């Protein structure tokens, strides 16, 4: 299977690409964020291109390791007839970035273009609030070899876009998915608007094309629509080449030159892309790839980690943040950024662990209390009576009490049911309020029973 993607996501701007209409169309009543320009009324001329939109597209290109085409940028008219586009053409820029790469998938080019309106064929209505909102289009080479690979690539791409702050999220994504198998004709699926949808559409199309080949039927070059409700693809139109779009330069828009200063400024201010950050974390902090991926899964978490490792041993911090912090966050359905946990809190918390002021077990209980808590980790530890590791003689007393009070568990253990020791460990933990070291407890229990 060979698959290439053309992904559209809305760029983050206050106003549209060629007029001053606002871009917060989701909350607005239908056909209110509009003007003659974005309605493509006869005679309405576009305003000069929204520079913020272009700069955002450049930033995305740079984060995806593209070369920036420093020549002149201009807009083309791409013609097609559909009710969402009264002018009969969509304005789309020549490539802004070329030859990029993300997770081993080559990126052919990136350009900016305008969003059409929203047409509902079943009702015959069009809402033009979306018309003219700037989009970034990201075109990959046909390097994707399976539906799973497509899904992983899209997940990572959306993560880069969220990191960049230059584009909106998966909710505004629309992808065209190209697929061919065994070097056969290419089928393009339109209308795929989620990562899950792309995965399902590819799986469906892969099976459909395999079945055709098995029956000796040639796969036609065609455009198909992916229908979310039925999770199938249906034929739209046959064979479509670039020629059919009759591209011409838009004479209403002046060409623009991207200056070296602009690129320098963007390079200085843009966040490091997560896939580049993963590589750096592995090299700089000596942590494994899995930890690096978890720690960079959210920009605020990555920033906090780099703050924390100034004071805490990097591998130790990575392990706790990857396992325990992530566990607590996902249990509470929180992102790190809205957990109320700061880098300072984590430094205090991990510091107590590192200095053995609390046990691992106590740490697990303290971190559970940390989201949206006004108290510091130390205050939480004090309040829960978890500060201080219990001395060995206290643990020994608890071990003896646990053995005495639970003869059945002891008997089971001695008759070969080794797992019953876990029950006794639990009793010791209860008696010491979680302050005993689990490893030490097991050792003491064995010695005393035997
Ligand atoms: Zn407008
Ligand atoms: Mn496009």
CSV table of C-alpha atoms and ligand atoms in Angstrom, one decimal:
chain,number,residue,atom,x,y,z
A,1,UNK,CA,0.0,0.0,0.0
A,2,UNK,CA,1.2,3.5,-0.8
A,3,UNK,CA,-0.6,6.4,0.8
A,4,UNK,CA,-0.1,10.2,0.8
A,5,UNK,CA,-2.0,12.8,2.7
A,6,UNK,CA,-3.1,16.3,2.0
A,7,UNK,CA,-4.1,17.8,5.4
A,8,UNK,CA,-5.9,21.0,5.9
A,9,UNK,CA,-6.1,22.7,9.3
A,10,UNK,CA,-7.3,26.2,10.0
A,11,UNK,CA,-4.5,28.7,10.9
A,12,UNK,CA,-4.9,30.6,14.2
A,13,UNK,CA,-5.7,34.2,13.3
A,14,UNK,CA,-8.3,36.8,14.4
A,15,UNK,CA,-9.4,37.8,10.9
A,16,UNK,CA,-9.8,36.0,7.6
A,17,UNK,CA,-7.2,35.7,4.9
A,18,UNK,CA,-8.3,38.4,2.5
A,19,UNK,CA,-10.8,40.5,4.5
A,20,UNK,CA,-11.4,41.8,8.1
A,21,UNK,CA,-14.2,39.4,9.1
A,22,UNK,CA,-13.6,37.6,12.4
A,23,UNK,CA,-12.7,33.9,12.4
A,24,UNK,CA,-14.8,32.8,15.5
A,25,UNK,CA,-17.4,31.4,13.2
A,26,UNK,CA,-18.4,28.5,15.4
A,27,UNK,CA,-20.4,30.6,17.8
A,28,UNK,CA,-21.9,33.0,15.2
A,29,UNK,CA,-25.3,32.6,13.7
A,30,UNK,CA,-25.1,31.4,10.1
A,31,UNK,CA,-24.0,33.9,7.5
A,32,UNK,CA,-23.2,36.8,9.9
A,33,UNK,CA,-19.3,36.8,9.8
A,34,UNK,CA,-19.3,37.7,6.1
A,35,UNK,CA,-18.6,40.6,3.8
A,36,UNK,CA,-18.6,41.1,0.0
A,37,UNK,CA,-15.0,39.8,-0.2
A,38,UNK,CA,-15.4,36.5,1.6
A,39,UNK,CA,-18.8,36.0,-0.2
A,40,UNK,CA,-16.9,36.4,-3.5
A,41,UNK,CA,-19.4,39.0,-4.7
A,42,UNK,CA,-18.8,40.3,-8.2
A,43,UNK,CA,-16.4,43.3,-8.2
A,44,UNK,CA,-15.3,42.7,-4.6
A,45,UNK,CA,-11.5,42.9,-4.4
A,46,UNK,CA,-9.5,41.0,-1.8
A,47,UNK,CA,-7.6,43.0,0.9
A,48,UNK,CA,-3.8,42.5,1.1
A,49,UNK,CA,-3.0,39.0,2.4
A,50,UNK,CA,-3.3,38.6,6.2
A,51,UNK,CA,0.4,38.6,7.3
A,52,UNK,CA,-0.2,36.7,10.5
A,53,UNK,CA,-1.7,33.8,8.5
A,54,UNK,CA,1.4,33.7,6.3
A,55,UNK,CA,3.8,33.9,9.2
A,56,UNK,CA,1.9,31.0,11.0
A,57,UNK,CA,2.2,28.9,7.8
A,58,UNK,CA,5.9,29.7,7.7
A,59,UNK,CA,6.3,28.7,11.4
A,60,UNK,CA,4.6,25.4,10.7
A,61,UNK,CA,6.8,24.7,7.7
A,62,UNK,CA,9.9,25.4,9.9
A,63,UNK,CA,8.7,23.2,12.7
A,64,UNK,CA,8.2,20.4,10.1
A,65,UNK,CA,11.9,20.9,9.1
A,66,UNK,CA,10.9,22.3,5.7
A,67,UNK,CA,13.1,24.5,3.5
A,68,UNK,CA,11.5,27.9,3.1
A,69,UNK,CA,11.1,29.0,-0.4
A,70,UNK,CA,12.5,32.5,-0.1
A,71,UNK,CA,11.4,33.6,-3.5
A,72,UNK,CA,8.2,35.4,-4.1
A,73,UNK,CA,5.0,34.0,-2.7
A,74,UNK,CA,1.8,34.6,-4.7
A,75,UNK,CA,-1.7,33.2,-4.8
A,76,UNK,CA,-3.2,31.0,-7.5
A,77,UNK,CA,-6.8,30.5,-8.4
A,78,UNK,CA,-7.8,26.8,-8.3
A,79,UNK,CA,-11.0,26.4,-10.2
A,80,UNK,CA,-13.9,24.1,-9.3
A,81,UNK,CA,-17.6,24.4,-9.2
A,82,UNK,CA,-19.4,23.7,-5.9
A,83,UNK,CA,-22.0,25.7,-4.0
A,84,UNK,CA,-19.5,26.4,-1.1
A,85,UNK,CA,-17.5,28.6,-3.5
A,86,UNK,CA,-19.4,31.3,-5.4
A,87,UNK,CA,-16.3,32.6,-7.2
A,88,UNK,CA,-15.7,29.3,-8.8
A,89,UNK,CA,-12.1,29.3,-7.6
A,90,UNK,CA,-10.2,28.9,-4.3
A,91,UNK,CA,-7.2,31.0,-3.7
A,92,UNK,CA,-4.2,28.9,-2.8
A,93,UNK,CA,-0.6,30.0,-2.4
A,94,UNK,CA,2.5,28.5,-4.2
A,95,UNK,CA,4.5,26.3,-1.8
A,96,UNK,CA,5.8,28.2,1.2
A,97,UNK,CA,7.9,25.3,2.6
A,98,UNK,CA,9.2,22.3,0.7
A,99,UNK,CA,11.1,19.1,1.5
A,100,UNK,CA,10.2,18.7,5.1
A,101,UNK,CA,10.0,15.6,7.3
A,102,UNK,CA,8.0,14.3,10.2
A,103,UNK,CA,8.6,10.8,11.8
A,104,UNK,CA,10.2,9.5,8.7
A,105,UNK,CA,7.4,10.6,6.4
A,106,UNK,CA,8.6,13.2,3.8
A,107,UNK,CA,6.6,16.4,3.4
A,108,UNK,CA,6.4,17.5,-0.2
A,109,UNK,CA,5.1,21.0,0.4
A,110,UNK,CA,3.1,23.4,2.6
A,111,UNK,CA,0.9,26.2,1.4
A,112,UNK,CA,-1.7,28.6,2.6
A,113,UNK,CA,-5.2,28.8,1.2
A,114,UNK,CA,-8.7,30.0,1.9
A,115,UNK,CA,-11.4,27.9,3.4
A,116,UNK,CA,-14.6,27.6,1.4
A,117,UNK,CA,-18.1,27.9,3.0
A,118,UNK,CA,-20.0,25.0,4.6
A,119,UNK,CA,-22.5,23.4,2.2
A,120,UNK,CA,-25.1,21.0,3.4
A,121,UNK,CA,-26.3,19.0,0.4
A,122,UNK,CA,-29.1,17.3,2.3
A,123,UNK,CA,-30.7,20.7,3.2
A,124,UNK,CA,-29.4,22.8,0.3
A,125,UNK,CA,-28.0,25.5,2.6
A,126,UNK,CA,-24.6,27.2,2.6
A,127,UNK,CA,-23.1,29.0,5.6
A,128,UNK,CA,-20.3,31.3,4.6
A,129,UNK,CA,-19.0,32.2,8.0
A,130,UNK,CA,-16.1,29.8,7.4
A,131,UNK,CA,-15.5,31.2,3.9
A,132,UNK,CA,-12.1,32.9,3.7
A,133,UNK,CA,-10.6,31.6,6.9
A,134,UNK,CA,-6.9,30.9,6.4
A,135,UNK,CA,-5.9,27.2,6.1
A,136,UNK,CA,-2.5,25.5,6.0
A,137,UNK,CA,-2.3,22.6,3.6
A,138,UNK,CA,0.3,20.0,4.3
A,139,UNK,CA,1.1,17.6,1.5
A,140,UNK,CA,3.1,14.4,2.2
A,141,UNK,CA,5.0,12.2,-0.2
A,142,UNK,CA,3.3,8.7,-0.6
A,143,UNK,CA,5.5,7.3,2.1
A,144,UNK,CA,2.8,5.9,4.3
A,145,UNK,CA,2.6,2.1,4.2
A,146,UNK,CA,-0.4,1.2,6.4
A,147,UNK,CA,-3.5,2.7,8.0
A,148,UNK,CA,-1.8,2.5,11.4
A,149,UNK,CA,1.2,4.5,10.1
A,150,UNK,CA,-1.2,7.1,8.7
A,151,UNK,CA,-2.9,7.3,12.1
A,152,UNK,CA,0.4,7.7,14.0
A,153,UNK,CA,1.6,10.4,11.5
A,154,UNK,CA,-1.6,12.4,11.9
A,155,UNK,CA,-1.5,12.2,15.6
A,156,UNK,CA,2.0,13.5,15.6
A,157,UNK,CA,1.2,16.2,13.1
A,158,UNK,CA,-1.7,17.5,15.2
A,159,UNK,CA,0.6,17.5,18.2
A,160,UNK,CA,3.1,19.7,16.3
A,161,UNK,CA,0.3,22.0,15.2
A,162,UNK,CA,-0.9,22.3,18.8
A,163,UNK,CA,2.6,23.0,20.0
A,164,UNK,CA,3.1,25.7,17.4
A,165,UNK,CA,0.1,27.7,18.5
A,166,UNK,CA,-0.1,28.7,14.9
A,167,UNK,CA,-2.9,26.4,13.9
A,168,UNK,CA,-6.2,25.1,15.4
A,169,UNK,CA,-6.7,21.5,16.4
A,170,UNK,CA,-8.0,18.2,15.0
A,171,UNK,CA,-11.6,19.7,15.1
A,172,UNK,CA,-10.8,21.8,12.0
A,173,UNK,CA,-8.9,19.1,10.2
A,174,UNK,CA,-10.0,18.0,6.7
A,175,UNK,CA,-7.8,15.5,4.9
A,176,UNK,CA,-7.6,14.2,1.4
A,177,UNK,CA,-6.2,10.7,1.5
A,178,UNK,CA,-4.6,9.1,-1.5
A,179,UNK,CA,-4.1,5.4,-1.7
A,180,UNK,CA,-2.9,2.9,-4.3
A,181,UNK,CA,-1.8,-0.8,-4.0
A,182,UNK,CA,0.6,-2.8,-5.9
A,183,UNK,CA,1.5,0.2,-8.0
A,184,UNK,CA,-2.0,0.5,-9.4
A,185,UNK,CA,-4.1,3.6,-10.0
A,186,UNK,CA,-4.4,6.2,-7.3
A,187,UNK,CA,-7.8,6.7,-5.5
A,188,UNK,CA,-8.3,9.9,-3.6
A,189,UNK,CA,-10.7,10.0,-0.7
A,190,UNK,CA,-12.1,13.4,0.2
A,191,UNK,CA,-14.1,14.5,3.2
A,192,UNK,CA,-12.0,12.8,5.9
A,193,UNK,CA,-12.3,15.0,9.0
A,194,UNK,CA,-10.7,13.1,11.9
A,195,UNK,CA,-7.7,10.9,12.6
A,196,UNK,CA,-10.0,8.0,13.3
A,197,UNK,CA,-11.8,8.6,10.1
A,198,UNK,CA,-8.6,8.5,8.1
A,199,UNK,CA,-7.7,5.2,9.7
A,200,UNK,CA,-11.1,3.7,8.9
A,201,UNK,CA,-11.3,5.1,5.4
A,202,UNK,CA,-7.9,3.6,4.6
A,203,UNK,CA,-8.8,0.2,6.0
A,204,UNK,CA,-12.0,0.2,4.0
A,205,UNK,CA,-10.4,1.3,0.8
A,206,UNK,CA,-7.5,-1.2,1.2
A,207,UNK,CA,-10.0,-4.1,1.4
A,208,UNK,CA,-12.1,-2.8,-1.5
A,209,UNK,CA,-9.1,-2.5,-3.8
A,210,UNK,CA,-7.6,-5.9,-2.8
A,211,UNK,CA,-11.0,-7.5,-3.6
A,212,UNK,CA,-11.0,-5.8,-7.0
A,213,UNK,CA,-7.5,-7.0,-7.8
A,214,UNK,CA,-8.4,-10.5,-6.7
A,215,UNK,CA,-11.3,-10.5,-9.2
A,216,UNK,CA,-9.0,-9.2,-11.9
A,217,UNK,CA,-10.8,-5.8,-12.0
A,218,UNK,CA,-8.6,-2.7,-12.6
A,219,UNK,CA,-8.9,0.0,-9.9
A,220,UNK,CA,-9.9,3.2,-11.6
A,221,UNK,CA,-8.2,6.6,-10.9
A,222,UNK,CA,-11.1,8.4,-9.2
A,223,UNK,CA,-12.1,10.6,-6.4
A,224,UNK,CA,-14.3,9.0,-3.7
A,225,UNK,CA,-16.0,10.5,-0.7
A,226,UNK,CA,-15.6,9.0,2.8
A,227,UNK,CA,-19.0,8.8,4.5
A,228,UNK,CA,-18.5,9.0,8.3
A,229,UNK,CA,-21.9,7.5,9.1
A,230,UNK,CA,-21.4,4.3,7.2
A,231,UNK,CA,-17.6,4.2,7.3
A,232,UNK,CA,-17.5,3.4,3.6
A,233,UNK,CA,-16.2,5.3,0.6
A,234,UNK,CA,-18.5,6.1,-2.4
A,235,UNK,CA,-17.5,7.1,-5.9
A,236,UNK,CA,-17.6,10.9,-6.6
A,237,UNK,CA,-15.9,11.5,-9.9
A,238,UNK,CA,-13.4,9.9,-12.3
A,239,UNK,CA,-9.8,10.9,-12.9
A,240,UNK,CA,-8.8,14.4,-11.8
A,241,UNK,CA,-5.5,15.9,-12.6
A,242,UNK,CA,-4.0,19.3,-11.7
A,243,UNK,CA,-4.9,20.4,-15.3
A,244,UNK,CA,-8.6,20.1,-14.4
A,245,UNK,CA,-8.2,22.9,-11.9
A,246,UNK,CA,-7.0,25.4,-14.5
A,247,UNK,CA,-4.6,27.1,-12.1
A,248,UNK,CA,-3.8,30.8,-12.9
A,249,UNK,CA,-2.1,33.5,-10.9
A,250,UNK,CA,-4.6,35.6,-9.0
A,251,UNK,CA,-4.3,39.1,-10.6
A,252,UNK,CA,-6.0,40.8,-7.6
A,253,UNK,CA,-3.2,39.9,-5.2
A,254,UNK,CA,0.3,41.4,-5.3
A,255,UNK,CA,3.2,39.0,-4.9
A,256,UNK,CA,5.1,39.0,-1.6
A,257,UNK,CA,8.7,38.4,-0.7
A,258,UNK,CA,9.4,36.7,2.6
A,259,UNK,CA,12.4,38.6,4.1
A,260,UNK,CA,15.3,36.9,5.8
A,261,UNK,CA,14.5,39.0,8.9
A,262,UNK,CA,11.0,37.6,9.1
A,263,UNK,CA,12.3,34.0,9.0
A,264,UNK,CA,15.0,34.9,11.6
A,265,UNK,CA,12.3,36.3,13.9
A,266,UNK,CA,10.1,33.3,13.5
A,267,UNK,CA,13.0,30.9,14.1
A,268,UNK,CA,13.8,32.7,17.3
A,269,UNK,CA,10.3,32.8,18.7
A,270,UNK,CA,8.8,29.5,17.6
A,271,UNK,CA,8.6,26.5,20.0
A,272,UNK,CA,10.7,23.5,19.3
A,273,UNK,CA,8.7,20.8,17.6
A,274,UNK,CA,7.9,17.8,19.8
A,275,UNK,CA,9.7,15.3,17.5
A,276,UNK,CA,12.8,17.4,17.7
A,277,UNK,CA,12.3,17.8,21.5
A,278,UNK,CA,12.1,14.0,21.9
A,279,UNK,CA,15.5,13.6,20.2
A,280,UNK,CA,17.0,16.3,22.4
A,281,UNK,CA,15.6,14.9,25.7
A,282,UNK,CA,17.1,11.5,24.9
A,283,UNK,CA,20.5,12.9,24.2
A,284,UNK,CA,20.6,15.6,26.8
A,285,UNK,CA,19.0,13.8,29.8
A,286,UNK,CA,19.8,10.2,29.0
A,287,UNK,CA,16.2,9.1,29.3
A,288,UNK,CA,14.5,6.4,27.1
A,289,UNK,CA,12.4,7.2,24.1
A,290,UNK,CA,9.1,6.2,25.7
A,291,UNK,CA,9.7,8.6,28.6
A,292,UNK,CA,10.7,11.4,26.3
A,293,UNK,CA,7.6,11.0,24.3
A,294,UNK,CA,5.4,11.1,27.3
A,295,UNK,CA,7.1,14.1,28.7
A,296,UNK,CA,6.8,16.0,25.4
A,297,UNK,CA,3.1,15.0,24.9
A,298,UNK,CA,2.2,18.4,26.3
A,299,UNK,CA,4.2,21.5,25.9
A,300,UNK,CA,3.6,22.7,29.5
A,301,UNK,CA,4.7,19.3,30.8
A,302,UNK,CA,7.9,19.4,28.7
A,303,UNK,CA,8.7,23.0,30.0
A,304,UNK,CA,8.1,21.8,33.6
A,305,UNK,CA,10.4,18.8,33.1
A,306,UNK,CA,13.3,21.0,32.0
A,307,UNK,CA,12.7,23.3,35.0
A,308,UNK,CA,12.7,20.3,37.3
A,309,UNK,CA,15.9,18.6,36.1
A,310,UNK,CA,17.8,21.7,37.2
A,311,UNK,CA,17.3,20.4,40.7
A,312,UNK,CA,16.3,16.7,40.4
A,313,UNK,CA,18.2,13.8,38.8
A,314,UNK,CA,16.7,13.7,35.2
A,315,UNK,CA,16.1,9.9,35.1
A,316,UNK,CA,14.5,9.9,38.5
A,317,UNK,CA,12.2,12.8,37.6
A,318,UNK,CA,11.3,11.2,34.2
A,319,UNK,CA,10.3,8.0,35.8
A,320,UNK,CA,8.0,9.6,38.4
A,321,UNK,CA,6.5,12.0,35.9
A,322,UNK,CA,5.9,9.3,33.3
A,323,UNK,CA,4.4,6.7,35.6
A,324,UNK,CA,2.9,8.4,38.6
A,325,UNK,CA,2.1,12.0,37.5
A,326,UNK,CA,0.6,10.7,34.2
A,327,UNK,CA,-1.4,8.1,36.1
A,328,UNK,CA,-2.9,10.8,38.4
A,329,UNK,CA,-3.6,13.2,35.5
A,330,UNK,CA,-5.3,10.6,33.4
A,331,UNK,CA,-7.4,9.3,36.4
A,332,UNK,CA,-8.6,12.9,36.9
A,333,UNK,CA,-9.0,13.5,33.2
A,334,UNK,CA,-6.7,16.5,33.4
A,335,UNK,CA,-4.0,18.0,31.2
A,336,UNK,CA,-0.9,19.0,33.1
A,337,UNK,CA,-1.6,22.6,32.2
A,338,UNK,CA,-5.0,22.6,34.0
A,339,UNK,CA,-3.9,20.4,36.9
A,340,UNK,CA,-2.7,23.3,39.1
A,341,UNK,CA,0.5,21.4,39.6
A,342,UNK,CA,3.6,23.5,39.1
A,343,UNK,CA,7.3,22.7,38.4
A,344,UNK,CA,8.0,24.1,41.9
A,345,UNK,CA,5.5,21.6,43.5
A,346,UNK,CA,7.2,18.7,41.6
A,347,UNK,CA,10.6,19.8,42.7
A,348,UNK,CA,9.5,19.9,46.3
A,349,UNK,CA,7.8,16.5,46.0
A,350,UNK,CA,10.6,14.7,44.1
A,351,UNK,CA,13.1,16.3,46.5
A,352,UNK,CA,11.4,14.6,49.5
A,353,UNK,CA,11.5,11.3,47.6
A,354,UNK,CA,15.1,11.7,46.6
A,355,UNK,CA,16.1,12.7,50.2
A,356,UNK,CA,14.1,9.6,51.5
A,357,UNK,CA,11.9,11.9,53.6
A,358,UNK,CA,9.0,9.9,52.3
A,359,UNK,CA,8.6,6.3,51.0
A,360,UNK,CA,7.7,5.4,47.4
A,361,UNK,CA,4.3,4.2,48.7
A,362,UNK,CA,3.7,7.5,50.5
A,363,UNK,CA,4.8,9.4,47.4
A,364,UNK,CA,2.1,7.6,45.3
A,365,UNK,CA,-0.5,8.7,47.8
A,366,UNK,CA,0.7,12.3,48.1
A,367,UNK,CA,0.8,12.8,44.3
A,368,UNK,CA,-2.8,11.7,44.1
A,369,UNK,CA,-3.7,14.7,46.3
A,370,UNK,CA,-1.7,17.2,44.3
A,371,UNK,CA,-4.0,18.2,41.5
A,372,UNK,CA,-5.8,21.5,42.2
A,373,UNK,CA,-4.6,21.6,45.8
A,374,UNK,CA,-3.6,24.9,47.5
A,375,UNK,CA,-1.3,23.0,49.9
A,376,UNK,CA,2.3,22.2,48.9
A,377,UNK,CA,3.4,18.6,48.7
A,378,UNK,CA,5.1,18.9,52.0
A,379,UNK,CA,2.0,20.2,53.7
A,380,UNK,CA,0.0,17.4,52.1
A,381,UNK,CA,2.5,14.9,53.4
A,382,UNK,CA,2.4,16.3,56.9
A,383,UNK,CA,-1.4,16.4,56.9
A,384,UNK,CA,-1.6,12.7,55.9
A,385,UNK,CA,1.0,11.8,58.4
A,386,UNK,CA,3.3,10.5,55.7
A,387,UNK,CA,6.3,12.6,56.4
A,388,UNK,CA,9.2,10.5,57.5
A,389,UNK,CA,10.2,6.9,56.7
A,390,UNK,CA,9.2,4.5,59.4
A,391,UNK,CA,12.2,3.1,61.3
A,392,UNK,CA,13.0,-0.6,60.9
A,393,UNK,CA,11.9,-1.5,64.5
A,394,UNK,CA,8.5,0.1,63.9
A,395,UNK,CA,8.2,-1.9,60.7
A,396,UNK,CA,9.3,-5.1,62.5
A,397,UNK,CA,6.6,-4.5,65.2
A,398,UNK,CA,4.0,-4.1,62.5
A,399,UNK,CA,5.2,-7.2,60.7
A,400,UNK,CA,4.9,-9.2,63.9
A,401,UNK,CA,1.4,-7.8,64.6
A,402,UNK,CA,0.3,-8.7,61.0
A,403,UNK,CA,1.5,-12.3,61.4
A,404,UNK,CA,-0.1,-12.7,64.7
A,405,UNK,CA,-3.5,-11.3,63.6
A,406,UNK,CA,-3.7,-13.3,60.3
A,407,UNK,CA,-2.9,-16.9,61.0
A,408,UNK,CA,-4.8,-18.1,57.9
A,409,UNK,CA,-2.7,-16.0,55.5
A,410,UNK,CA,0.5,-17.3,57.2
A,411,UNK,CA,-0.7,-20.9,56.9
A,412,UNK,CA,-1.5,-20.3,53.2
A,413,UNK,CA,1.9,-18.9,52.7
A,414,UNK,CA,3.6,-21.8,54.4
A,415,UNK,CA,1.5,-24.3,52.4
A,416,UNK,CA,2.9,-22.9,49.2
A,417,UNK,CA,0.5,-20.1,48.3
A,418,UNK,CA,3.2,-17.5,48.0
A,419,UNK,CA,0.8,-14.8,46.8
A,420,UNK,CA,-0.8,-14.5,50.3
A,421,UNK,CA,2.3,-12.5,51.3
A,422,UNK,CA,0.8,-9.6,49.4
A,423,UNK,CA,-2.1,-9.6,51.8
A,424,UNK,CA,0.3,-9.4,54.8
A,425,UNK,CA,2.2,-6.6,53.1
A,426,UNK,CA,-1.1,-4.7,52.8
A,427,UNK,CA,-1.7,-5.2,56.6
A,428,UNK,CA,1.8,-3.8,57.4
A,429,UNK,CA,1.2,-0.8,55.2
A,430,UNK,CA,-2.1,-0.2,56.9
A,431,UNK,CA,-0.4,-0.4,60.4
A,432,UNK,CA,2.4,1.9,59.3
A,433,UNK,CA,0.1,4.2,57.4
A,434,UNK,CA,2.0,3.4,54.2
A,435,UNK,CA,5.3,4.6,55.5
A,436,UNK,CA,7.0,1.2,55.4
A,437,UNK,CA,9.3,0.4,52.5
A,438,UNK,CA,7.5,-2.4,50.5
A,439,UNK,CA,10.7,-4.3,49.7
A,440,UNK,CA,11.9,-4.2,53.2
A,441,UNK,CA,8.5,-5.4,54.4
A,442,UNK,CA,8.5,-8.4,52.2
A,443,UNK,CA,11.9,-9.4,53.4
A,444,UNK,CA,11.0,-9.0,57.1
A,445,UNK,CA,7.7,-10.9,56.6
A,446,UNK,CA,9.5,-13.9,55.0
A,447,UNK,CA,12.2,-14.0,57.7
A,448,UNK,CA,9.7,-13.8,60.5
A,449,UNK,CA,7.2,-16.4,59.1
A,450,UNK,CA,9.9,-18.9,58.2
B,1,LIG,ZN1,-15.2,39.0,4.9
B,2,LIG,MN1,-6.4,22.3,-0.6
